[in-house]
XYZ file of C-alpha atoms in Angstrom:
729
model
C 0.000 0.000 0.000
C 1.550 3.315 -1.029
C 1.467 6.473 0.982
C -0.830 8.070 -1.536
C -3.127 5.121 -1.933
C -6.770 6.155 -1.641
C -9.116 4.378 0.701
C -10.658 1.315 -0.847
C -14.377 1.486 -1.501
C -16.735 -1.496 -1.331
C -17.400 -2.937 -4.815
C -20.986 -2.708 -6.104
C -22.927 -5.999 -6.189
C -22.646 -7.944 -9.417
C -25.647 -7.580 -11.750
C -26.977 -11.069 -12.349
C -30.440 -10.103 -13.543
C -32.015 -12.102 -10.691
C -33.356 -11.030 -7.370
C -31.409 -12.358 -4.400
C -33.032 -15.495 -3.060
C -35.033 -14.843 0.120
C -33.611 -16.078 3.409
C -35.288 -19.381 4.199
C -36.871 -19.895 7.597
C -37.953 -22.797 9.779
C -39.583 -23.469 13.150
C -37.627 -24.041 16.353
C -39.172 -26.133 19.125
C -37.469 -26.547 22.515
C -39.075 -28.457 25.385
C -37.564 -28.870 28.858
C -39.265 -31.834 30.515
C -39.161 -31.782 34.317
C -40.558 -33.249 37.487
C -43.644 -31.302 38.630
C -42.730 -27.656 39.142
C -44.236 -25.488 41.903
C -47.046 -23.631 40.157
C -45.698 -20.226 41.270
C -42.487 -20.826 39.281
C -44.008 -21.574 35.885
C -45.376 -18.246 34.589
C -42.221 -16.262 35.531
C -40.024 -18.982 33.985
C -41.989 -18.876 30.716
C -41.731 -15.083 30.588
C -37.977 -15.257 31.224
C -37.592 -18.000 28.595
C -39.316 -15.845 25.970
C -37.343 -12.705 26.813
C -34.009 -14.532 26.880
C -34.718 -16.299 23.589
C -35.550 -13.034 21.828
C -32.425 -11.369 23.190
C -30.066 -14.235 22.347
C -31.470 -14.663 18.835
C -31.119 -10.948 18.163
C -27.591 -10.975 19.542
C -26.736 -13.867 17.243
C -28.251 -12.137 14.196
C -30.875 -14.830 13.717
C -34.028 -13.197 12.371
C -37.401 -14.613 13.473
C -41.078 -13.868 13.042
C -42.453 -14.622 16.517
C -41.616 -16.258 19.839
C -44.136 -17.901 22.141
C -43.990 -20.178 25.149
C -46.121 -23.049 26.405
C -45.975 -24.683 29.789
C -47.414 -27.113 32.303
C -46.124 -28.406 35.636
C -44.012 -30.960 33.695
C -42.717 -28.913 30.769
C -41.420 -25.494 29.726
C -41.649 -25.076 25.960
C -40.356 -22.492 23.501
C -41.648 -22.159 19.928
C -39.926 -19.769 17.496
C -41.753 -19.281 14.195
C -40.005 -18.165 11.035
C -36.471 -18.506 12.367
C -33.849 -17.817 9.705
C -31.792 -20.834 8.690
C -28.688 -18.666 8.343
C -27.198 -15.929 10.469
C -27.228 -12.500 8.849
C -23.773 -11.630 7.544
C -22.249 -8.484 8.924
C -19.442 -6.059 8.132
C -17.077 -5.378 11.010
C -14.979 -2.231 11.091
C -12.080 -1.481 13.412
C -10.198 1.811 13.644
C -6.421 1.540 13.818
C -3.467 3.909 14.056
C -3.307 7.258 12.302
C -1.924 7.434 8.781
C 1.063 9.445 10.063
C 1.983 6.655 12.492
C 1.144 3.785 10.119
C 3.565 4.834 7.352
C 7.150 6.001 7.371
C 8.383 8.987 5.284
C 8.969 6.637 2.360
C 5.334 5.515 2.429
C 6.121 2.031 3.718
C 3.931 0.468 6.409
C 5.371 0.599 9.907
C 5.068 -2.033 12.634
C 1.970 -0.181 13.817
C 0.253 -0.866 10.481
C 1.399 -4.466 10.117
C 0.570 -5.271 13.745
C -2.914 -3.788 13.415
C -3.542 -5.748 10.191
C -2.349 -8.988 11.753
C -4.517 -8.417 14.817
C -7.577 -7.926 12.626
C -6.813 -10.931 10.426
C -6.455 -8.927 7.177
C -3.521 -8.026 4.949
C -1.977 -4.561 5.042
C -3.067 -4.048 1.429
C -6.725 -4.481 2.483
C -6.623 -1.730 5.104
C -8.520 1.445 4.250
C -7.523 5.039 4.941
C -10.377 7.255 6.049
C -10.668 10.861 7.011
C -12.093 11.360 10.503
C -12.606 14.471 12.674
C -9.220 13.633 14.252
C -7.453 13.244 10.904
C -6.693 10.313 8.582
C -6.723 6.846 10.159
C -6.438 3.222 9.073
C -9.528 1.026 9.162
C -9.856 -2.732 8.884
C -13.087 -3.710 7.167
C -14.059 -7.358 6.937
C -17.239 -9.227 6.267
C -18.236 -11.904 8.727
C -20.268 -14.565 6.977
C -23.288 -15.857 8.845
C -23.196 -19.452 10.057
C -25.999 -21.964 9.552
C -28.626 -21.534 12.258
C -28.464 -25.161 13.386
C -24.768 -24.718 14.181
C -25.458 -21.551 16.185
C -28.440 -23.113 17.981
C -26.387 -26.042 19.268
C -24.397 -23.562 21.342
C -27.264 -21.158 21.986
C -29.959 -23.470 23.381
C -27.883 -24.860 26.284
C -27.114 -21.227 27.221
C -30.828 -20.466 27.099
C -31.623 -23.323 29.484
C -28.782 -22.323 31.809
C -30.075 -18.735 32.011
C -33.338 -19.810 33.660
C -33.366 -19.090 37.384
C -35.863 -19.884 40.129
C -36.567 -18.759 43.712
C -35.332 -22.188 44.802
C -33.189 -24.596 42.789
C -31.651 -28.031 43.297
C -28.965 -30.386 41.996
C -29.833 -34.010 41.246
C -27.073 -35.588 39.143
C -23.375 -35.401 38.405
C -23.904 -32.656 35.816
C -24.185 -30.245 38.755
C -26.830 -28.159 36.983
C -29.225 -26.241 39.237
C -32.900 -26.185 38.271
C -36.207 -25.877 40.116
C -36.830 -29.608 39.702
C -34.864 -32.410 37.989
C -34.826 -32.216 34.186
C -35.938 -35.598 32.779
C -36.022 -35.092 28.997
C -35.296 -32.525 26.305
C -36.813 -31.997 22.879
C -34.992 -29.761 20.381
C -36.172 -29.554 16.771
C -35.274 -27.098 14.029
C -37.091 -27.448 10.755
C -38.251 -30.902 11.843
C -34.673 -32.111 12.412
C -33.437 -33.025 15.881
C -30.759 -30.796 17.388
C -28.780 -33.098 19.715
C -27.955 -30.404 22.252
C -26.663 -31.394 25.681
C -27.923 -29.805 28.882
C -28.385 -30.953 32.486
C -26.694 -34.230 31.602
C -29.282 -35.063 28.910
C -29.034 -35.244 25.104
C -32.066 -33.725 23.376
C -34.210 -35.894 21.120
C -37.568 -35.743 19.376
C -39.719 -37.612 21.936
C -41.809 -36.011 24.658
C -43.854 -37.422 27.526
C -47.609 -37.140 27.895
C -49.745 -36.973 31.043
C -48.266 -38.935 33.939
C -51.464 -41.025 34.268
C -53.297 -40.647 30.973
C -50.239 -40.780 28.681
C -48.399 -43.837 27.388
C -45.114 -44.870 28.949
C -43.189 -44.701 25.686
C -44.173 -41.086 24.993
C -44.701 -39.591 21.557
C -42.533 -38.581 18.635
C -42.619 -34.894 17.653
C -41.989 -33.252 14.265
C -43.097 -29.659 14.868
C -45.302 -27.535 17.144
C -48.497 -28.719 15.470
C -47.723 -32.407 15.956
C -46.431 -31.542 19.443
C -49.698 -29.903 20.548
C -51.980 -32.498 18.930
C -49.889 -35.424 20.129
C -49.836 -34.152 23.704
C -53.582 -33.549 23.659
C -54.095 -37.196 22.657
C -51.848 -38.050 25.621
C -53.987 -36.000 28.033
C -51.972 -32.756 28.050
C -53.128 -29.248 27.124
C -49.740 -27.562 26.739
C -50.997 -23.997 26.170
C -51.729 -22.241 29.519
C -54.232 -19.873 27.901
C -56.114 -22.826 26.435
C -56.142 -24.522 29.850
C -57.467 -21.361 31.463
C -60.328 -21.159 28.956
C -61.155 -24.816 29.577
C -61.222 -24.275 33.355
C -63.336 -21.112 33.073
C -65.823 -22.857 30.772
C -66.080 -25.862 33.097
C -66.657 -23.646 36.143
C -69.231 -21.558 34.258
C -71.099 -24.741 33.331
C -71.159 -25.903 36.973
C -72.421 -22.496 38.132
C -75.114 -22.532 35.441
C -76.367 -25.955 36.580
C -76.291 -25.177 40.323
C -77.341 -21.521 40.283
C -74.348 -20.586 42.441
C -71.881 -17.784 41.727
C -68.108 -18.210 41.744
C -66.096 -16.167 44.236
C -63.619 -14.639 41.787
C -59.965 -15.131 42.696
C -57.345 -14.503 39.988
C -54.544 -16.059 42.061
C -56.546 -19.232 42.545
C -57.283 -19.425 38.816
C -53.549 -19.137 38.096
C -52.921 -21.926 40.572
C -55.462 -24.159 38.815
C -53.929 -23.400 35.406
C -50.356 -24.154 36.483
C -51.022 -27.223 38.647
C -52.784 -29.153 35.897
C -52.104 -30.599 32.456
C -55.575 -32.071 31.981
C -57.901 -29.847 34.033
C -61.317 -31.116 35.044
C -63.495 -29.033 37.363
C -65.814 -30.850 39.763
C -68.176 -29.652 42.457
C -67.989 -30.971 46.004
C -69.663 -30.171 49.310
C -69.004 -29.923 53.029
C -71.201 -30.006 56.123
C -73.490 -26.942 56.318
C -72.647 -26.723 60.027
C -69.264 -25.264 59.119
C -71.034 -22.180 57.725
C -71.335 -20.990 61.340
C -67.624 -20.176 61.072
C -66.939 -16.766 59.431
C -66.820 -17.225 55.669
C -63.355 -15.619 55.379
C -61.976 -18.511 57.431
C -63.647 -21.131 55.268
C -62.649 -19.466 52.006
C -59.051 -19.026 53.135
C -58.835 -22.625 54.311
C -60.210 -23.895 50.991
C -57.847 -21.698 49.002
C -54.620 -22.027 50.970
C -54.801 -25.706 51.910
C -56.532 -27.242 48.902
C -56.673 -24.695 46.087
C -60.491 -24.945 45.988
C -62.819 -22.256 44.625
C -65.595 -20.959 46.883
C -69.206 -20.609 45.756
C -71.700 -17.899 46.703
C -75.490 -17.925 46.929
C -76.720 -15.479 44.293
C -79.675 -14.337 46.400
C -78.031 -13.887 49.803
C -74.434 -13.192 48.772
C -73.357 -15.698 51.430
C -71.011 -18.663 51.143
C -72.672 -21.994 50.380
C -71.555 -25.434 51.589
C -70.045 -26.331 48.221
C -66.728 -25.860 46.465
C -65.152 -26.390 43.060
C -61.933 -28.362 42.721
C -59.885 -28.574 39.518
C -58.453 -32.060 39.205
C -55.485 -32.961 37.002
C -57.256 -35.990 35.600
C -60.427 -36.930 33.806
C -62.108 -40.288 34.193
C -65.639 -41.451 33.487
C -66.578 -41.566 37.149
C -65.118 -38.702 39.165
C -66.841 -39.855 42.353
C -63.665 -41.136 44.012
C -61.790 -37.917 43.271
C -64.676 -35.794 44.575
C -65.056 -37.837 47.745
C -61.316 -37.716 48.376
C -61.337 -33.921 48.088
C -64.335 -33.706 50.422
C -62.623 -35.871 53.073
C -59.440 -33.807 53.017
C -61.378 -30.529 53.140
C -63.532 -31.760 56.036
C -60.382 -32.333 58.084
C -59.081 -28.863 57.235
C -62.376 -27.181 58.089
C -62.527 -29.087 61.365
C -59.083 -27.697 62.218
C -60.205 -24.184 61.305
C -63.334 -24.466 63.449
C -61.234 -25.745 66.338
C -58.896 -22.714 66.119
C -61.876 -20.379 65.875
C -63.608 -21.866 68.918
C -60.410 -21.954 70.982
C -59.422 -18.388 70.092
C -62.750 -17.019 71.324
C -62.130 -18.445 74.791
C -59.549 -15.682 75.388
C -60.529 -12.025 75.028
C -58.419 -9.836 72.757
C -57.803 -7.476 75.653
C -56.247 -10.316 77.654
C -53.834 -11.047 74.802
C -52.576 -7.447 74.553
C -50.058 -7.672 77.398
C -48.433 -10.730 75.764
C -47.480 -8.586 72.746
C -44.554 -7.359 74.844
C -42.947 -10.698 74.042
C -43.369 -10.315 70.255
C -40.577 -8.458 68.433
C -41.615 -5.870 65.854
C -38.010 -5.254 64.787
C -34.768 -5.604 66.701
C -34.081 -1.854 66.338
C -37.691 -0.838 66.977
C -38.733 -2.895 69.952
C -41.877 -4.976 70.349
C -45.331 -5.104 68.813
C -46.639 -3.877 72.193
C -44.604 -0.678 71.785
C -45.880 -0.192 68.250
C -49.461 -0.669 69.426
C -48.930 1.906 72.194
C -47.610 4.395 69.606
C -50.719 3.817 67.512
C -52.946 4.611 70.507
C -51.278 8.030 70.730
C -51.114 8.684 66.994
C -54.788 7.983 66.243
C -55.821 10.728 68.670
C -53.895 13.151 66.424
C -54.913 11.719 63.048
C -58.645 11.380 63.779
C -59.433 15.089 64.348
C -57.139 16.116 61.471
C -58.806 13.663 59.116
C -62.348 14.758 59.890
C -63.572 17.699 62.010
C -66.461 15.510 63.163
C -63.888 13.212 64.776
C -63.127 15.880 67.382
C -65.905 14.526 69.556
C -64.662 12.248 72.277
C -66.705 9.234 71.140
C -64.927 8.938 67.766
C -61.481 9.486 69.282
C -62.184 6.955 72.032
C -63.334 4.400 69.450
C -60.126 4.896 67.468
C -58.005 4.577 70.611
C -59.827 1.410 71.621
C -59.318 -0.085 68.162
C -55.623 0.837 68.282
C -55.259 -0.759 71.716
C -56.609 -4.103 70.450
C -55.568 -4.062 66.786
C -52.485 -6.307 66.971
C -53.766 -8.781 69.566
C -55.012 -11.255 66.963
C -51.370 -11.930 65.992
C -51.319 -14.230 69.036
C -54.383 -16.257 67.992
C -54.243 -19.762 66.596
C -56.191 -18.778 63.503
C -53.785 -16.012 62.477
C -50.883 -18.309 63.278
C -52.349 -20.788 60.792
C -53.435 -18.169 58.232
C -51.377 -14.949 58.561
C -53.409 -13.379 55.739
C -56.400 -13.276 58.112
C -54.759 -10.824 60.527
C -57.061 -7.903 61.116
C -60.047 -9.846 59.784
C -59.908 -12.206 62.760
C -59.207 -9.324 65.127
C -62.415 -7.656 63.991
C -64.335 -10.919 64.348
C -63.014 -11.605 67.852
C -63.597 -7.980 68.909
C -67.246 -8.315 67.903
C -67.470 -11.577 69.876
C -65.944 -9.810 72.904
C -68.722 -7.202 72.801
C -66.757 -4.327 71.302
C -68.717 -1.746 69.321
C -69.258 -2.130 65.587
C -67.025 0.919 64.967
C -64.141 -0.635 66.930
C -64.431 -4.112 65.413
C -64.733 -2.697 61.881
C -61.694 -0.436 62.372
C -59.636 -3.455 63.490
C -60.890 -5.441 60.489
C -59.938 -2.645 58.046
C -56.539 -1.730 59.515
C -54.536 -3.610 56.838
C -56.536 -2.270 53.894
C -55.479 -1.901 51.163
C -53.742 -5.280 51.252
C -52.338 -4.878 47.735
C -51.402 -2.002 45.404
C -54.903 -1.872 43.913
C -56.735 -3.505 46.814
C -59.919 -2.425 48.568
C -59.633 0.660 50.795
C -60.950 1.078 54.345
C -64.436 2.578 54.308
C -65.063 3.623 57.900
C -63.534 6.609 59.675
C -62.007 4.283 62.265
C -60.540 2.028 59.591
C -59.063 4.975 57.701
C -57.565 6.471 60.862
C -56.069 3.166 62.034
C -54.700 2.200 58.622
C -53.101 5.614 58.103
C -51.651 5.668 61.618
C -50.255 2.135 61.326
C -48.541 2.855 57.997
C -47.275 6.271 59.054
C -45.768 4.767 62.182
C -43.989 2.080 60.137
C -42.574 4.552 57.598
C -41.500 7.046 60.261
C -40.040 4.397 62.591
C -37.875 2.739 59.945
C -36.708 6.109 58.615
C -35.887 7.131 62.189
C -33.390 4.279 62.560
C -32.079 4.607 58.998
C -33.680 1.491 57.500
C -34.893 3.063 54.255
C -35.472 1.524 50.804
C -32.487 1.587 48.457
C -32.823 0.910 44.743
C -35.135 -2.051 44.254
C -34.607 -3.244 47.840
C -37.533 -2.591 50.178
C -37.542 -5.371 52.786
C -40.011 -3.635 55.101
C -42.524 -2.733 52.332
C -42.237 0.994 53.057
C -43.039 1.933 49.450
C -46.186 -0.158 49.632
C -47.114 1.552 52.905
C -46.508 4.994 51.397
C -48.590 4.081 48.333
C -51.397 2.963 50.626
C -51.247 6.296 52.505
C -51.496 8.184 49.205
C -54.366 6.036 47.925
C -56.389 6.225 51.157
C -56.095 10.016 51.274
C -56.659 10.733 47.576
C -59.299 8.155 46.729
C -61.263 8.797 49.921
C -60.934 12.585 49.490
C -59.505 13.042 52.999
C -58.483 16.603 53.813
C -55.748 16.545 56.419
C -52.301 18.017 56.889
C -50.131 14.971 56.337
C -47.042 16.956 57.325
C -48.484 17.514 60.791
C -49.218 13.783 61.099
C -45.617 12.984 60.137
C -44.236 15.409 62.732
C -46.393 13.913 65.500
C -45.486 10.375 64.451
C -41.759 11.234 64.565
C -42.141 12.768 68.033
C -43.900 9.643 69.320
C -41.231 7.333 67.875
C -38.427 9.486 69.295
C -39.946 9.311 72.772
C -39.726 5.510 72.624
C -35.964 5.983 72.957
C -34.796 4.298 69.752
C -31.430 5.503 68.465
C -32.057 7.667 65.420
C -29.850 8.622 62.492
C -27.964 11.919 62.516
C -29.606 15.045 61.140
C -31.936 17.825 62.148
C -35.634 17.351 62.767
C -36.406 19.403 59.658
C -34.159 17.165 57.515
C -35.854 14.063 58.892
C -39.314 15.414 58.123
C -38.246 16.443 54.641
C -36.848 12.980 53.830
C -40.142 11.338 54.761
C -42.220 13.905 52.867
C -40.069 13.429 49.757
C -40.453 9.656 50.094
C -44.243 10.031 50.105
C -44.044 12.557 47.248
C -42.353 9.856 45.153
C -45.534 7.789 45.495
C -47.657 10.875 44.717
C -45.635 11.346 41.509
C -46.179 7.717 40.552
C -49.909 7.938 41.340
C -50.402 11.211 39.442
C -48.714 9.820 36.325
C -50.392 6.425 36.456
C -53.929 7.454 37.409
C -54.249 10.978 35.983
C -51.635 10.815 33.180
C -50.068 14.092 34.348
C -46.790 15.406 32.953
C -43.616 15.317 35.022
C -43.070 19.087 34.837
C -46.647 19.783 35.969
C -46.240 17.433 38.951
C -42.914 19.022 39.913
C -44.298 22.551 39.591
C -46.877 21.756 42.286
C -44.758 19.538 44.544
C -41.546 21.579 44.669
C -42.931 24.453 46.782
C -45.148 22.129 48.855
C -42.545 20.701 51.243
C -42.716 23.496 53.772
C -46.466 24.144 53.640
C -49.519 22.377 55.004
C -49.427 19.037 53.214
C -52.905 18.467 51.756
C -52.476 15.789 49.077
C -55.996 16.265 47.719
C -55.287 19.971 47.198
C -51.975 19.234 45.477
C -53.569 16.876 42.960
C -56.379 19.379 42.282
C -53.708 21.953 41.427
C -51.892 19.496 39.174
C -55.042 18.632 37.225
C -55.963 22.303 36.796
C -52.452 23.158 35.620
C -52.452 20.242 33.155
C -55.761 21.502 31.788
C -54.681 25.140 31.321
C -51.550 24.058 29.451
C -53.697 23.454 26.354
C -54.548 27.166 26.017
C -52.599 28.859 23.170
C -51.576 31.806 25.343
C -50.139 29.600 28.103
C -46.683 28.920 26.628
C -46.004 32.611 25.800
C -47.227 33.533 29.297
C -44.729 31.146 30.900
C -41.935 32.566 28.730
C -42.753 36.037 30.103
C -43.038 34.741 33.662
C -39.681 32.967 33.444
C -38.081 36.183 32.239
C -39.424 37.967 35.313
C -38.480 35.035 37.542
C -34.883 34.974 36.315
C -34.503 38.724 36.818
C -35.684 38.714 40.435
C -33.708 35.545 41.142
C -30.506 36.971 39.664
C -30.599 40.616 40.773
C -29.965 42.013 44.242
C -32.138 44.884 45.435
C -33.506 46.310 48.651
C -36.826 44.382 48.387
C -38.938 47.337 49.402
C -42.693 47.337 48.655
C -43.787 48.639 45.256
C -44.028 52.467 45.198
C -46.493 53.673 42.549
C -44.965 57.165 42.726
C -41.774 55.788 41.162
C -43.506 54.482 38.026
C -42.123 56.228 34.939
C -44.127 54.412 32.270
C -47.788 53.546 31.899
C -46.842 49.878 31.345
C -45.570 49.708 34.928
C -48.811 51.087 36.297
C -50.876 48.853 34.011
C -49.091 45.713 35.214
C -49.431 46.764 38.849
C -53.158 47.495 38.510
C -53.727 44.226 36.630
C -51.952 42.391 39.438
C -54.132 44.011 42.115
C -57.300 43.275 40.124
C -56.488 39.622 39.472
C -55.431 39.049 43.094
C -58.821 40.314 44.197
C -60.613 38.070 41.707
C -58.373 35.064 42.383
C -60.324 31.967 43.374
C -57.334 30.368 45.090
C -58.892 30.331 48.533
C -62.052 28.691 47.190
C -59.979 25.995 45.465
C -61.443 26.940 42.093
C -58.053 26.433 40.537
C -59.298 26.617 36.981
C -60.506 30.166 37.639
C -57.320 30.965 39.548
C -55.198 29.945 36.579
C -57.394 31.999 34.257
C -56.427 34.996 36.391
C -52.761 34.254 35.709
C -53.408 33.863 31.984
C -55.160 37.260 31.902
C -51.911 38.873 33.080
C -50.146 37.973 29.826
C -50.875 41.219 27.900
C -49.735 43.375 30.838
C -46.520 41.334 31.309
C -45.741 41.485 27.561
C -46.374 45.236 27.439
C -44.135 45.790 30.470
C -41.143 44.018 28.937
C -41.700 45.722 25.579
C -41.841 49.268 27.005
C -39.662 49.154 30.135
C -35.966 48.587 30.766
C -35.832 46.866 34.153
C -32.164 47.697 34.800
C -32.688 51.463 34.726
C -29.800 53.841 35.473
C -31.680 55.274 38.448
C -31.168 52.744 41.308
C -34.498 53.655 42.941
C -36.455 53.090 39.709
C -34.595 49.828 39.042
C -35.299 48.575 42.582
C -38.995 49.475 42.260
C -39.307 47.608 38.974
C -37.689 44.530 40.484
C -40.135 44.732 43.390
C -42.990 44.808 40.881
C -41.616 41.735 39.126
C -41.208 40.035 42.507
C -44.939 40.554 43.106
C -45.631 38.924 39.752
C -43.330 36.045 40.704
C -44.985 35.652 44.115
C -48.472 35.701 42.573
C -47.569 32.886 40.195
C -45.742 30.916 42.886
C -48.746 31.113 45.194
C -50.204 28.472 42.880
C -47.136 26.491 41.775
C -43.482 26.844 40.835
C -43.977 27.768 37.176
C -40.228 27.803 36.597
C -40.503 23.985 36.433
C -42.856 24.096 33.440
C -41.193 23.194 30.149
C -42.337 25.327 27.188
C -41.023 26.268 23.767
C -38.785 29.323 23.993
C -38.623 29.200 27.796
């Protein structure tokens, strides 16, 4: 290569007169056959299998049309449609040394050039010289031909299997592979041809296994996904989870139609039925009506948690009936034996539940309270008894703030009584057996002990909402107790420095903060949350726990900002509000009375006014004023009308006074309040057109800055408009 040699250019494709032949494609089928998997593991594993397959295929430049997964307790299956039979070829480029370094004065390649070429696997003559922003440099350009897909897949599929992870895994043979359950067979087919991949000590073939009972011992031979699905169905297996779900739903609907009962809907239980069966068959069973004397939550929980049974409701009364639906993983002509077996097992479970219920009621909740001193809440935050005592104090603050009607002694006393008893059911046999019934059983036992309906209902509702979108407490007592309980948890853990970091949130503080936000916003509760936080922090501090360093104001601000994060999430998710609108309202709110309902009303009004054509130009003018008063130093004296030198100054001042008078801010008519700000636009524009703020006369300049400060303050009384993003601002 000479010193003056020009960079080589890629040659144009040869003209053959024919279109290039299209890339051929075929179907990939991978099945991992296993011992029965825990049903909770299957859906996440299938999702991970699909995501990993798409990523690995893309990384390996193997084009495909679609990826889907199938799965049962005994198999995890991947089907890739339209998978290219050849990797896409690619051109690789690597930048080397500069031209000045690569060639000597005589134009001969130096060791830098030859070493670079050797490292890239090309000859020096094939290197290209290109002009870059840094000067002329050598480039190695080489085409990497795509390999046949079956060659790539032999390496890729074992990686795909190895990438699967589970909450719990095990080893079972000398291969040392970890999987949720032992892998017993593998099927790997590409274009109908077996790929003999090796994984978990097994060589893949083209034979799969059917239903453990209904299928044949020798299994079935598979050619593609169609023969796979049809063959398995003949062997008693519905491999598609969505198909199984439809089958189960149709079977249950048919039973309900015949009996006149209504299913108690439970999405988790339906998932369990789908992923514990390969050949689902729903049957109805019954239990002794005498068990209906036990609260229905106990019966329904026992049926769900112990047996995975669906509960049935009387359409007329809305009450539980003495029947259940079980989804068996088998289908025979006479299901009597299966039904009777389920009934016998359930009868034993319900007898246990009734025993716990009867025994628990022999001891009053109040008598259990003192034993909470022996139950640890957290090693840095003392016992459950201490937490319950804090709640007794906190509810007396929250109740009157939440509702003025709660100032009467009866409501406060009811809340205090509920707080005193609310954690006692943690020591009952029923909650020990079914932790998800805490609160529900407390309310039931409180009613049995003769407590008022308000007290027992507050105890029952204290853990609501139980999930992100769960039911909210409906009574005043329930709202007060739930808010106080969650506030105490957030404040207490922040006090000792145990705060969420990244995705880690071991004490569910984000969930508690979300619940606080939902209860307040969706119930329309008008209270100063900041005041509640301050009281809660005082109560925790008096318990003597060692807190983290920092001032009281810093501590309050950290907690408020933590709750604001959930407000941001809620405002975006529920009301589809923009980030800048949310920030404009939240930024100045830290040091004011913290009324979340008011804040969201402001956000929604601000989002609405943004659509007006004059809004963006108004914000540009406001930001100009805001930057001036933020940047300049002046004596901050009140506006002096006598110092006005131009009518535009007086016009802006008078417009300000008029709009302040008309402002509907105090009546929370924020749409009208924002209209008042919009009406200031002509006066603000005229002021900046006619007046030089930085006048030579210091007194005039100071007065004009004071006028702009009033404009700034008027805007900021609603929100921090400097956060709003607009064109030209």
